[in-house]
mmCIF file of N, CA, C and O in Angstrom:
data_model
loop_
_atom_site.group_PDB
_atom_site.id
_atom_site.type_symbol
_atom_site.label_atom_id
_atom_site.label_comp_id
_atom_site.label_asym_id
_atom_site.label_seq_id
_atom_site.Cartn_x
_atom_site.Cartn_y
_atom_site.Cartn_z
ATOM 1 N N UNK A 1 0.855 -1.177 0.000
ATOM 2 C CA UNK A 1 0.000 0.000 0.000
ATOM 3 C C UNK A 1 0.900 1.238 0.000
ATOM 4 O O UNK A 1 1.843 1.313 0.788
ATOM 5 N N UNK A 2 0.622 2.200 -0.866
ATOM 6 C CA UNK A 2 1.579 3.272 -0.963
ATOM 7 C C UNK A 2 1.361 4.190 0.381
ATOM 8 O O UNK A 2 0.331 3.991 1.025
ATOM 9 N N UNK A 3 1.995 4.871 0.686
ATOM 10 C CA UNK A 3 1.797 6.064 1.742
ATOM 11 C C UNK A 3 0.718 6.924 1.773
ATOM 12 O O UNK A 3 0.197 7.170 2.861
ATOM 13 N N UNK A 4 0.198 7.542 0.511
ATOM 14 C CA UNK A 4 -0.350 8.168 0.189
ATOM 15 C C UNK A 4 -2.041 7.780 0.752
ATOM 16 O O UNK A 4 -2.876 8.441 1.370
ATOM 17 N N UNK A 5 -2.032 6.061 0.064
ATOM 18 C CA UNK A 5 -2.974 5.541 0.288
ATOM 19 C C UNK A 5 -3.180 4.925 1.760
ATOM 20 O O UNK A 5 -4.247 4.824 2.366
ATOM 21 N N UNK A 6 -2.074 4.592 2.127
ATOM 22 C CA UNK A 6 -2.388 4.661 3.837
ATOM 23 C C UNK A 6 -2.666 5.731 4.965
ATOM 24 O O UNK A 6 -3.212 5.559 6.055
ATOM 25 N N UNK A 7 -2.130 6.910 4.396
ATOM 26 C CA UNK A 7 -1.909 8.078 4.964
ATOM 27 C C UNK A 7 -4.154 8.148 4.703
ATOM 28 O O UNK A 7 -4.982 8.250 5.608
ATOM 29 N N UNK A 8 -4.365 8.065 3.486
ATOM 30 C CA UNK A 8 -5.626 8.592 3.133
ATOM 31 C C UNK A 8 -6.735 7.857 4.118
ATOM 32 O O UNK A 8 -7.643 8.396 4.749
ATOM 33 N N UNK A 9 -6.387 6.499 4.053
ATOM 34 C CA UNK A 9 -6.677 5.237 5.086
ATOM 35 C C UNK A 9 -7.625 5.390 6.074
ATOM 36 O O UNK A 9 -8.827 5.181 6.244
ATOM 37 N N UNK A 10 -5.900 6.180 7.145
ATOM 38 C CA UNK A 10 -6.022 6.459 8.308
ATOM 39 C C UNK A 10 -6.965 7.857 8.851
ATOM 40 O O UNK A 10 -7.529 8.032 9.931
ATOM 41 N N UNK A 11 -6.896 8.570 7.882
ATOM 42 C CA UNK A 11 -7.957 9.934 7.376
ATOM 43 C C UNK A 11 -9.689 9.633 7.688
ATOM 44 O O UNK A 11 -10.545 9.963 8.509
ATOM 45 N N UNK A 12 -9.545 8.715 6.349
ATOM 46 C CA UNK A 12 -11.290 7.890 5.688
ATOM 47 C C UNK A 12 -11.426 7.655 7.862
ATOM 48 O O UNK A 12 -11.748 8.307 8.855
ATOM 49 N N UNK A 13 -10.878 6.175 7.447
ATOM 50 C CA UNK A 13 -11.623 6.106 9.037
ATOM 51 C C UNK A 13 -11.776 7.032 10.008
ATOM 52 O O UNK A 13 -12.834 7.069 10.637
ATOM 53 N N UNK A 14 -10.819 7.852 10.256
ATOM 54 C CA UNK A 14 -10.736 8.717 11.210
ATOM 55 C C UNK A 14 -12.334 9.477 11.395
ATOM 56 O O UNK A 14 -13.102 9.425 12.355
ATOM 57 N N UNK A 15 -12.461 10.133 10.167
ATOM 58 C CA UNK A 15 -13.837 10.714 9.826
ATOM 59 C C UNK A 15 -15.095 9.778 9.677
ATOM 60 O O UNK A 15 -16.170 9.915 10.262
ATOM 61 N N UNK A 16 -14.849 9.095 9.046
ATOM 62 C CA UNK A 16 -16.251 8.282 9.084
ATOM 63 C C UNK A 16 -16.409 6.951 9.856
ATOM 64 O O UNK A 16 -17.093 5.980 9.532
ATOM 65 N N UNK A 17 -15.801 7.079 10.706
ATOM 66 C CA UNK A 17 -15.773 6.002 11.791
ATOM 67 C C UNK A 17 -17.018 6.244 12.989
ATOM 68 O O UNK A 17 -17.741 5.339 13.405
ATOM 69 N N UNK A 18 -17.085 7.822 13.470
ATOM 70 C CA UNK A 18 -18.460 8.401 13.848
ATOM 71 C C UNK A 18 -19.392 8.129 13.408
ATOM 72 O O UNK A 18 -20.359 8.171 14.169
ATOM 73 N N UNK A 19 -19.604 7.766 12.174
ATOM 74 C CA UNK A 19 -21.040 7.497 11.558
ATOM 75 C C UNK A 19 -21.829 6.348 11.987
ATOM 76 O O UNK A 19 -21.274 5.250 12.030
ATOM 77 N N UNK A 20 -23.400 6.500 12.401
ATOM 78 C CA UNK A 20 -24.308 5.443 12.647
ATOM 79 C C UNK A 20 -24.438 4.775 11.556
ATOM 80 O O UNK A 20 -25.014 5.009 10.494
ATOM 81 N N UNK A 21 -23.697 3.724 12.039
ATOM 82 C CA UNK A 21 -23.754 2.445 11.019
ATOM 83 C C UNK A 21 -24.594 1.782 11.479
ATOM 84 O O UNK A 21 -24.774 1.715 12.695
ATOM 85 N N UNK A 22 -25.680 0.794 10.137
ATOM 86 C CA UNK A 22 -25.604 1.351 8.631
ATOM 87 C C UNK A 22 -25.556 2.318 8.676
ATOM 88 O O UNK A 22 -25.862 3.072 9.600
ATOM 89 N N UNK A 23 -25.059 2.580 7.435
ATOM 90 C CA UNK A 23 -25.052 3.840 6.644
ATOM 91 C C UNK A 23 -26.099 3.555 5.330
ATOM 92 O O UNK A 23 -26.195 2.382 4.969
ATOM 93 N N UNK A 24 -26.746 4.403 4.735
ATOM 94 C CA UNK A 24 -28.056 4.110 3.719
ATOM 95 C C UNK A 24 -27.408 4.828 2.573
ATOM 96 O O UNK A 24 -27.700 4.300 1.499
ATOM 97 N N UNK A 25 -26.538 5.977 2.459
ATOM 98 C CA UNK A 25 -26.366 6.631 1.529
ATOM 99 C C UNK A 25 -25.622 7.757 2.304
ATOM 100 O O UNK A 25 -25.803 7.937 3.508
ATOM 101 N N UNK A 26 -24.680 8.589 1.461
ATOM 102 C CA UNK A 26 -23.490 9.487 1.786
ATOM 103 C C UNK A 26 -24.604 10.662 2.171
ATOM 104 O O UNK A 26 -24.611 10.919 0.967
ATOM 105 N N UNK A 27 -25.134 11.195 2.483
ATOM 106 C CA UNK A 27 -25.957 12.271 3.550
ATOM 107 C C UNK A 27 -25.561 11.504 5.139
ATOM 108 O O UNK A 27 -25.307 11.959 6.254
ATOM 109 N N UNK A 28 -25.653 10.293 4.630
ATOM 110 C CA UNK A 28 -25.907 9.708 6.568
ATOM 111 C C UNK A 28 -24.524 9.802 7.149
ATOM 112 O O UNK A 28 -24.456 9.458 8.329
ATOM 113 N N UNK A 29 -23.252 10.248 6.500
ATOM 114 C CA UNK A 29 -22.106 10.339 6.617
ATOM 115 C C UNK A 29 -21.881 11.960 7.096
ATOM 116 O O UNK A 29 -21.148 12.185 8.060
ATOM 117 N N UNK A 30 -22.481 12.963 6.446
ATOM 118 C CA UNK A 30 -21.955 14.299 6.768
ATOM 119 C C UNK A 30 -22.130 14.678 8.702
ATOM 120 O O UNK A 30 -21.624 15.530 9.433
ATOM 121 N N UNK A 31 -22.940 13.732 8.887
ATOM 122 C CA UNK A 31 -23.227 14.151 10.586
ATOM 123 C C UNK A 31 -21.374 13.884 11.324
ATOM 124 O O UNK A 31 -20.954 14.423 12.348
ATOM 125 N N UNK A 32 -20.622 12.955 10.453
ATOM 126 C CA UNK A 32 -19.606 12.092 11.232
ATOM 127 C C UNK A 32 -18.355 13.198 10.811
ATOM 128 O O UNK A 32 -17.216 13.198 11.278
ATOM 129 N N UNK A 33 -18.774 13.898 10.048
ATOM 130 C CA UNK A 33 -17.529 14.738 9.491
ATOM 131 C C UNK A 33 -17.169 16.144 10.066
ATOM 132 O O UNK A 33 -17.875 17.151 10.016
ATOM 133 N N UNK A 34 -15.788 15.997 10.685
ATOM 134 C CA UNK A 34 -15.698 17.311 11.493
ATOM 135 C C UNK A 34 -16.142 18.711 10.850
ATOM 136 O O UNK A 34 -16.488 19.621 11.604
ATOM 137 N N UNK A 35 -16.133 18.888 9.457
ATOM 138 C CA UNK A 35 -16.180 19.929 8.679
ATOM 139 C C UNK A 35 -17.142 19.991 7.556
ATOM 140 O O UNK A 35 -17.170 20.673 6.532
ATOM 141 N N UNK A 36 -18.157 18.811 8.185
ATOM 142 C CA UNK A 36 -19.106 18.641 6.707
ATOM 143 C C UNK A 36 -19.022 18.339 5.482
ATOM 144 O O UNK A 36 -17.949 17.785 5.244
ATOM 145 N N UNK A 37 -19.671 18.457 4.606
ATOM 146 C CA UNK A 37 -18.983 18.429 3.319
ATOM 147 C C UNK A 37 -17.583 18.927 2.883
ATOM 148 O O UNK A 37 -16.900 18.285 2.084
ATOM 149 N N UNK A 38 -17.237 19.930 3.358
ATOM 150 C CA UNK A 38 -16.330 20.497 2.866
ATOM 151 C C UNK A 38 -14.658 19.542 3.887
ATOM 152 O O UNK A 38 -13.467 19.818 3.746
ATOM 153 N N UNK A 39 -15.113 18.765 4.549
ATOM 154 C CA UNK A 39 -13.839 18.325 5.128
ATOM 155 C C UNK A 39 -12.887 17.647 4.185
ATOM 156 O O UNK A 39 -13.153 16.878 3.261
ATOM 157 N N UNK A 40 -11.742 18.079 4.599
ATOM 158 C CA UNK A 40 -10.810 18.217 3.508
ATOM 159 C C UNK A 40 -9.822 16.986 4.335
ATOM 160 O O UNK A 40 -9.681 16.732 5.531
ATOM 161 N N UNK A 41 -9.106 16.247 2.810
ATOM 162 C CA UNK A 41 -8.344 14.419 3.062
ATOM 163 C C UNK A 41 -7.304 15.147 2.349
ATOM 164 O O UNK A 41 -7.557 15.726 1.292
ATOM 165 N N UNK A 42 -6.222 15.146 2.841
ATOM 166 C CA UNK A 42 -4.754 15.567 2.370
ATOM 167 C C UNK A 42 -3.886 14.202 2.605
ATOM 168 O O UNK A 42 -3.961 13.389 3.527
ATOM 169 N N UNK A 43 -3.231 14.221 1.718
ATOM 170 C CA UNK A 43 -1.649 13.290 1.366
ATOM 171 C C UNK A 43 -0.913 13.215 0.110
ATOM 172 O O UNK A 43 -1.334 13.052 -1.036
ATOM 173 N N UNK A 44 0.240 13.364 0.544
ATOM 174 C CA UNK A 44 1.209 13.472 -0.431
ATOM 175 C C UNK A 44 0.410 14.839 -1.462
ATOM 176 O O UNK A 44 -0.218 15.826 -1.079
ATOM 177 N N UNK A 45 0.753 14.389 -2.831
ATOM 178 C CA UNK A 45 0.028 15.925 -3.509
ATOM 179 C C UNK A 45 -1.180 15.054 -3.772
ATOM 180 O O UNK A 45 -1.353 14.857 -4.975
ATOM 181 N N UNK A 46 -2.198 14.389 -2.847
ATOM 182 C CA UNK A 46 -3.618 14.516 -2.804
ATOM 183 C C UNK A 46 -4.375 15.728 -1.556
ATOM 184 O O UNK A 46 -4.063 16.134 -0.436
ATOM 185 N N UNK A 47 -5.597 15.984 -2.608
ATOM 186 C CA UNK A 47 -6.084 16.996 -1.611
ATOM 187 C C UNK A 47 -7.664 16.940 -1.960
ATOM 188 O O UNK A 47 -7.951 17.632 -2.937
ATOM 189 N N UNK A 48 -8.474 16.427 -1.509
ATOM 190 C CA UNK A 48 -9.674 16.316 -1.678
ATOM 191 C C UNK A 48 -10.919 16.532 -0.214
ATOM 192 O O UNK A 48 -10.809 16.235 0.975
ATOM 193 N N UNK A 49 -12.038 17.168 -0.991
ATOM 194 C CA UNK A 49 -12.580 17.528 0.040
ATOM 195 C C UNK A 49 -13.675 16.072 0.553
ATOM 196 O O UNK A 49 -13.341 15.015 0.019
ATOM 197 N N UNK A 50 -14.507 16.018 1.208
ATOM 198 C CA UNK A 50 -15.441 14.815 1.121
ATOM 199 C C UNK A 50 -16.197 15.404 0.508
ATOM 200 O O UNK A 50 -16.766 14.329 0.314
ATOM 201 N N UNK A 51 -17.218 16.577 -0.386
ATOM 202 C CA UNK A 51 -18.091 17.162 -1.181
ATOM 203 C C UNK A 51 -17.237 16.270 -2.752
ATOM 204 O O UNK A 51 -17.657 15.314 -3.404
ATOM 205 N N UNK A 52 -16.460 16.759 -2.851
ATOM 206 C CA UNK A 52 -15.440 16.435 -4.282
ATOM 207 C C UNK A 52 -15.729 14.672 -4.571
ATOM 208 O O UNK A 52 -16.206 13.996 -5.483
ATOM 209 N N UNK A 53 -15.049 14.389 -3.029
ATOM 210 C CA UNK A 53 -15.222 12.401 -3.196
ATOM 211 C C UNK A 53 -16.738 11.956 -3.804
ATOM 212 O O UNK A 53 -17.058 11.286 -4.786
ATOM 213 N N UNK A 54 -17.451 12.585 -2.847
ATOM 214 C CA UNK A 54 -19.214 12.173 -2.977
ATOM 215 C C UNK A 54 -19.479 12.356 -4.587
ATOM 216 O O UNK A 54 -19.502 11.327 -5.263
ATOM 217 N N UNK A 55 -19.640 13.375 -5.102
ATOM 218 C CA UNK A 55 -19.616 13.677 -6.380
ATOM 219 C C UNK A 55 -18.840 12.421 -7.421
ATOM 220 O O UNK A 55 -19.543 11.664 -8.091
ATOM 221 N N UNK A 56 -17.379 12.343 -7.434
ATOM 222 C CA UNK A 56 -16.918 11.417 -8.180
ATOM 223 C C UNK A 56 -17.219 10.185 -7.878
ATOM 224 O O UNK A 56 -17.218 9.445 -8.862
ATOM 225 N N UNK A 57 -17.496 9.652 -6.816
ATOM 226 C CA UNK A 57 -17.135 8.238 -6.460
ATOM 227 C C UNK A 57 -18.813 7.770 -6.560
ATOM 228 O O UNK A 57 -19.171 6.596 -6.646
ATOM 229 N N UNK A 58 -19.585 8.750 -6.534
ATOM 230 C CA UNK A 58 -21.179 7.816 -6.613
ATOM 231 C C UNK A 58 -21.182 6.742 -6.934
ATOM 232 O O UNK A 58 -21.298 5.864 -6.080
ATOM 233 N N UNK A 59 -21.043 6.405 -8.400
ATOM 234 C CA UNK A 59 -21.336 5.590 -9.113
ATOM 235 C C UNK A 59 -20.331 4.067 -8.440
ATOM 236 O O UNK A 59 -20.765 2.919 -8.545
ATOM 237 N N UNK A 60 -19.379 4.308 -7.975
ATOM 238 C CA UNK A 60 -18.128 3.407 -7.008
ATOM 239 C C UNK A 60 -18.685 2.938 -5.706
ATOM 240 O O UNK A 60 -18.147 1.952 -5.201
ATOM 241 N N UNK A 61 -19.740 3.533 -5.057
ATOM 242 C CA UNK A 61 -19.955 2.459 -3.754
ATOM 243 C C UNK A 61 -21.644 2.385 -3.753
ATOM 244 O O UNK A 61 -22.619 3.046 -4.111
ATOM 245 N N UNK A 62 -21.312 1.176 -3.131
ATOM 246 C CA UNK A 62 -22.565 0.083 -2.652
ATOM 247 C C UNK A 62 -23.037 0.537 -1.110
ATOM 248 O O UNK A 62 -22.365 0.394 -0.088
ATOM 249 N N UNK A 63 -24.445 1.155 -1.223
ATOM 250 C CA UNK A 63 -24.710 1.811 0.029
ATOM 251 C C UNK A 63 -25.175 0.286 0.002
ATOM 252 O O UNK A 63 -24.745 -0.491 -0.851
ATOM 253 N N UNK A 64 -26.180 -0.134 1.099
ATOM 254 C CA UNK A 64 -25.731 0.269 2.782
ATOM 255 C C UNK A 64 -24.400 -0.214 2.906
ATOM 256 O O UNK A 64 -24.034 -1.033 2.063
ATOM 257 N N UNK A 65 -23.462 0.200 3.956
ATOM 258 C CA UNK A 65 -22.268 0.003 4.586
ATOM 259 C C UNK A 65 -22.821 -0.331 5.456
ATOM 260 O O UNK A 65 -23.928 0.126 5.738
ATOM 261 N N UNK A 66 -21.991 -1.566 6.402
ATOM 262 C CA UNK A 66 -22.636 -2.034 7.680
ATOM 263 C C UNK A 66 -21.475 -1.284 8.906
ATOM 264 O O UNK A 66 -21.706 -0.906 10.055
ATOM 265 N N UNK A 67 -20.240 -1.270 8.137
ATOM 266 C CA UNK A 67 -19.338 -0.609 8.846
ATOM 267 C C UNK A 67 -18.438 -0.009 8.155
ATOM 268 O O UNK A 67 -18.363 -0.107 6.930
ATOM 269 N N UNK A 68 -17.255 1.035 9.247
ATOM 270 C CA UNK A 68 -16.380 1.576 8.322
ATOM 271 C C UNK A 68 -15.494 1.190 7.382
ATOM 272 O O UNK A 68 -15.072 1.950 6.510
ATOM 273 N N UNK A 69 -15.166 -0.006 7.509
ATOM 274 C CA UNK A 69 -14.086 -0.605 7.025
ATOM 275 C C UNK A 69 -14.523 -1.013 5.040
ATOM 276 O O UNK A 69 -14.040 -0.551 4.006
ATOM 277 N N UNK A 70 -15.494 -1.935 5.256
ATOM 278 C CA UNK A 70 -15.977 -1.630 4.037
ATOM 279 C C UNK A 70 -16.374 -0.446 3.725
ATOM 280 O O UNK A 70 -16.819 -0.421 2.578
ATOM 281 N N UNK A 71 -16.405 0.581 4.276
ATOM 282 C CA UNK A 71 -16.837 2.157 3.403
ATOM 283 C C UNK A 71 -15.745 2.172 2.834
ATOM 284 O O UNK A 71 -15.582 2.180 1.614
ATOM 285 N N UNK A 72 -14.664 2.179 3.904
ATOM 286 C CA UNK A 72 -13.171 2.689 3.247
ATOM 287 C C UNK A 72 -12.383 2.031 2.253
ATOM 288 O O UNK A 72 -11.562 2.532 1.485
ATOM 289 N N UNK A 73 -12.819 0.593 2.394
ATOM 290 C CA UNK A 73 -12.339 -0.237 1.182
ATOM 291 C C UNK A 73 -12.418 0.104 -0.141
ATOM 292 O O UNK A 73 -11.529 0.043 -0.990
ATOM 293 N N UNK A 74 -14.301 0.706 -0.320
ATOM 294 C CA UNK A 74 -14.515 1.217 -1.480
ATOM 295 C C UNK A 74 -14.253 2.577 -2.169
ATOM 296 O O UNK A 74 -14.278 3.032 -3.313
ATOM 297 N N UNK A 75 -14.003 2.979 -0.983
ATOM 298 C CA UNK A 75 -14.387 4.715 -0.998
ATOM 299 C C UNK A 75 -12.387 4.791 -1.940
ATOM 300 O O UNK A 75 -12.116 5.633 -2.795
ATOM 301 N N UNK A 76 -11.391 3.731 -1.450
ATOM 302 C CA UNK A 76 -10.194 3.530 -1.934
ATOM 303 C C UNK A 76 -10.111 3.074 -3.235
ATOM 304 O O UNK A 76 -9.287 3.405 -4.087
ATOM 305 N N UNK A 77 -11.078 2.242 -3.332
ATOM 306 C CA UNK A 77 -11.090 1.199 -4.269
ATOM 307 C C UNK A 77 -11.227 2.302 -5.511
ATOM 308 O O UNK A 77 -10.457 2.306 -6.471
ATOM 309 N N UNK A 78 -12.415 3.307 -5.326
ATOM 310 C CA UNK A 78 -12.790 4.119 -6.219
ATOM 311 C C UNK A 78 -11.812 4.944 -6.778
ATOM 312 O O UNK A 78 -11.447 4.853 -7.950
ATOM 313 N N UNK A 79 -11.260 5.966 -5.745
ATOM 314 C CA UNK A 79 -10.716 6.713 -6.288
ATOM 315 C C UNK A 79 -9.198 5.998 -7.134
ATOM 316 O O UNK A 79 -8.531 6.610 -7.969
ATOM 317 N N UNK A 80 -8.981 4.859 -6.738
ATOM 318 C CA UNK A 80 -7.665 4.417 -7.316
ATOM 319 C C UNK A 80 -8.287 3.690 -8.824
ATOM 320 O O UNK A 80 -7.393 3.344 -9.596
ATOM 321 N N UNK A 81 -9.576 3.461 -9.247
ATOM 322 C CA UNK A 81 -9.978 3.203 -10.041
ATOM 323 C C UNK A 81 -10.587 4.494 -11.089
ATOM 324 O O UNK A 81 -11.024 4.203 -12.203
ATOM 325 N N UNK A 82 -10.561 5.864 -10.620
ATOM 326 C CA UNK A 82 -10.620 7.097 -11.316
ATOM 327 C C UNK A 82 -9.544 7.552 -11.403
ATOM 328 O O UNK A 82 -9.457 8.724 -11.768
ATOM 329 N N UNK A 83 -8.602 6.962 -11.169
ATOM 330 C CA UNK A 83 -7.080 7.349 -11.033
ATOM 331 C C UNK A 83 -6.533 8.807 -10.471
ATOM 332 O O UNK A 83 -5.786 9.538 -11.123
ATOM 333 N N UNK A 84 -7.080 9.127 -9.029
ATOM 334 C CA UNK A 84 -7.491 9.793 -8.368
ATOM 335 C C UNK A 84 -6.152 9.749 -6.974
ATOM 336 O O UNK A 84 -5.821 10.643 -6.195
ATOM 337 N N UNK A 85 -5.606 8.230 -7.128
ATOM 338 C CA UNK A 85 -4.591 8.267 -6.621
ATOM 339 C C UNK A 85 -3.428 7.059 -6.650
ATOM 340 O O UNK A 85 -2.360 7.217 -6.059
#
């Protein structure tokens, strides 16, 4: 796993680890985020806000999430599949 992507990892959970899981869909996520939509995931020269992720990655995850771990799996899976990182 590159740095970047672990660094991002440790981020994802950090923030959406608060969330009442399930989760039904990315609204049920903004309650868990210190900064709302606009909370911002930095590493290496990545810089993305969670508004930016939601937008690109729709079509990339499978609501319900039962927990964080699969959020973050996908929420990775995606952006390394938009080549995002």
């Amino acid at each position: 796993m590159t740095d970047v992507k672990a660094e991002l990892r440790e981020q994802f959970m950090d923030a959406f680890g608060g969330a009442d899981y399930p989760v039904e869909n990315q609204m049920d996520l903004v309650p868990a985020l210190p900064n709302g939509p606009g909370t911002k995931f930095e590493a290496g020269d990545v810089s993305l806000t969670a508004m930016e992720m939601a937008a690109k990655l729709g079509s990339e995850q499978e609501f319900p999430y039962d927990d964080v771990e699969s959020l973050v799996d996908d929420i990775l899976e995606g952006l390394e599949a938009k080549g995002m990182i």
